[in-house]
């Protein structure tokens, strides 16, 4: 049996930063070469980042993606990496539009605007989703992978199945592909597929079997979601059986805006045996040796809809395979912790910040946010400010200071009494208006410090509060990123306990003061206030929200 | 020739408020009866409002829409309106799903969740867009119209073409319809279509011709967009020719969230003659008498894909037709003014507010916002507050007071110097941080007054400022609605001049002080500041933004 050493580069990409993403491909291809790989794959839309949303509809961006892919092939060759076959996700024009020149002939003229629901000045234009609005290109592009080898783009595959539900809006921005691409690398026939293609019965999976490929390589940008119960492995196993060959599942890792990608790439044999598995939420190069039959696809009698490209036809001499690796799996709360840290770190870094500012009240929400931030970007990059009012208890102030010390954060106190009094003296405020005033004065102090010192402000509201409006607009809601926006209050406590237990297991100082976890939650905006004056018990509230808020 | 008196009810609907929308149908059907109409039509998704977005995916909402439609038919009959044929937009289950009971058999069971991109525990489920995520119904519903008569839902039509570009996401939430419905009313065969169906070559328009209908009735929820150049009329004329019959185009009017619907319903003959046209941006009952051939569709040999329902087969006795009416058209800036007033009025009312609060700086943006608000909800419901700082000029304060007087608004002054000084004394702020502080103190005062008095705060930032970030987050951006968010600065001035000229023509007091229009724009956050210290001339900036921001 000939051998193929496959490297799955489970890496992060930045939406829109083609140059940065190309550098990442270069760097990890070099690692793959060092590891002796013959074929290295990168995630779905690696060069453009994912999700690109309506950026996909800008012709200039699609052109830049194509140019970056071509340039990357040249650079890889120039850096001595040209012998590796590199599979890399990017954005390309739809098949029917390729070869159109840039003179604008492919764009609508000024007299062909679509001012309402459709064009009226052209006889034959059907107003299908592929035709865009004014100022956008005529056609949607395709979500593609390119195969790079010896300085050239030698093959291309466009995603067939475009998810259009939940966080996905791909039908709006992409044209589906129609043919299957099989590339022969070191004599092994490898079929290519992208993400949703794997979730569909039939389609590329069935065509892979008909074509007779020995490996189905699926590149993904599949977001983390809680309670998956390892369905990816179950799916990969089933599809490997259906495709009748080994299956490699490569996922993006990192965070982009409101999505977190968890990695967790894996390789299974045709029989469903797990051959290798990468860690969750970490960049990784997963290298696996596969013993596969050679030349299983007959290029002269291909099934309909299959394109075959020989990248390197010669099998490699026999060698000793490397040991396989299966990374340990995180538990449920550990997954959530890692997802929150990944999301926060990605958002801070991709938006050009290096430090964050957190209002430390002594309560559990701000303590959790600060602990997450310390794990994400380092405690020394976390700046805490306590802003006590007349209603703030001494234990709250002590807990806030204790937290900062535990995580190694910068800490200051800025009392707000004088500011609040100035407003109360001139504006006759009572009740909720007075309570909100305090939260808004704190928001104003946070933004002033952010402006003066350049930190990203983190908002500390959790999902339970946000869902019922137990939060002050322009007060608690102030901040560029809200790490707990999708974390209900009961999970806030569970995460805090999990993180402290994790620290104790490792002999480290638990980051969160126990009293922040155990005391009754209070906004401390009036004397003796607790959350349960206004809300049901959080166990009950969260159970309701779980059923009501998707 | 038999006659048909058609009434197009160009009315407003509220998303989600089925009860309110049903009352509107009842009220306007009564008006149509008084006007002697035989057939009355209501806009696309009249009963549910438009756009419903992902609310469409909640089974409970679809069920409520169906129940409301049935109940409406009963109520119309009970109110003596049953003899009129009523065409009303609503949300219904997809054809294949109708008749499914409510036991949950049509839903996925708990073991059939779709945790990632697709289900893995079911053998045959294709993961097409019709299958939703956990907690959502298995199937998407359909964007439908029902025909109500004598207490029953007698016919139904589902939209064929689902727009999925720009502000439209219908492919995500609806299943397309496949058959054409023709109803015979007073002997006249009327084909039904919905909005995007009209913009497509072929489809329902071509089928209408094949079936031989005498009238194509198209109901719409078509948002206002600037620079349309009357393409709707051009399209209606062309499609009437293609369908070989008269065409009635009925549009929604009013505002829902970020969309404004401009009405402008019209009726054209088969030869393309405009028979009647309703005003823009106003509710209206457009009544027109049509002389049309009877029984033109042969129900026993229908073309494929056509459903024919006889509502009332007997032609009405001859009568004298009423005079036709063609409302005058607004000019370009007049359209924008009406759209902004409609958007603001709808947002305030549909969110349960009756008054607004505007920071009146004496500048042109706040003056325009206040004048729009006065036109939208009446000057006496507009509350202005001037918040001078040390950098505010006397002329600004005078202009603010003058504005309030002109539009009949409540007016107060609340200096912010003492608040700003309190912060500056304790926080060492300079430069932009100090400038932003002033804007944020103003935002805080606005929200305190909003909390205390119940007004909706209007933000005054224009599109040019927002596009380049010349605006303070949690400062100028404070407010529940930003009327100028899509109005570039050069258009702000044009609108102000247009509104004042309009007042002068009518012998009224121009609402906006001339000095607010003519003085150089300044944020007045430091001595002698003008916008052009930081920005290019607005004519240049807006020309750039026009090309860059779609």
PDB file of C-alpha atoms in Angstrom, chain A residues 34 86 110 130 154 175 191 240 254 319 336 354 368 382 401 411 453 469-470 487 497 513 520 529 535 547:
ATOM      1  CA  UNK A  34       9.260  19.760   8.524  1.00  0.00           C
ATOM      2  CA  UNK A  86      -1.574  22.657  -0.331  1.00  0.00           C
ATOM      3  CA  UNK A 110     -25.577  52.534 -14.939  1.00  0.00           C
ATOM      4  CA  UNK A 130     -27.217  35.598  -8.043  1.00  0.00           C
ATOM      5  CA  UNK A 154      -3.670  23.195 -10.101  1.00  0.00           C
ATOM      6  CA  UNK A 175     -23.339  30.267  -5.910  1.00  0.00           C
ATOM      7  CA  UNK A 191     -11.825  13.940  -3.099  1.00  0.00           C
ATOM      8  CA  UNK A 240     -16.687   7.589   5.671  1.00  0.00           C
ATOM      9  CA  UNK A 254     -10.362  30.780  16.897  1.00  0.00           C
ATOM     10  CA  UNK A 319       8.627   4.750   5.321  1.00  0.00           C
ATOM     11  CA  UNK A 336     -17.765  26.576  27.534  1.00  0.00           C
ATOM     12  CA  UNK A 354      -3.950  44.707  23.865  1.00  0.00           C
ATOM     13  CA  UNK A 368     -16.022  35.939  35.933  1.00  0.00           C
ATOM     14  CA  UNK A 382      -6.542  43.391  32.640  1.00  0.00           C
ATOM     15  CA  UNK A 401      -9.664  44.089  45.370  1.00  0.00           C
ATOM     16  CA  UNK A 411      -6.657  47.817  40.162  1.00  0.00           C
ATOM     17  CA  UNK A 453      -5.675  54.810  28.276  1.00  0.00           C
ATOM     18  CA  UNK A 469     -33.994  43.884  30.581  1.00  0.00           C
ATOM     19  CA  UNK A 470     -32.514  43.829  34.104  1.00  0.00           C
ATOM     20  CA  UNK A 487     -24.175  32.894  29.354  1.00  0.00           C
ATOM     21  CA  UNK A 497     -16.879  27.012  40.374  1.00  0.00           C
ATOM     22  CA  UNK A 513     -13.130  34.969  45.546  1.00  0.00           C
ATOM     23  CA  UNK A 520     -26.866  36.718  46.962  1.00  0.00           C
ATOM     24  CA  UNK A 529     -31.379  45.505  47.062  1.00  0.00           C
ATOM     25  CA  UNK A 535     -36.690  38.643  39.270  1.00  0.00           C
ATOM     26  CA  UNK A 547     -37.329  27.207  26.517  1.00  0.00           C
TER      27      UNK A 547
END
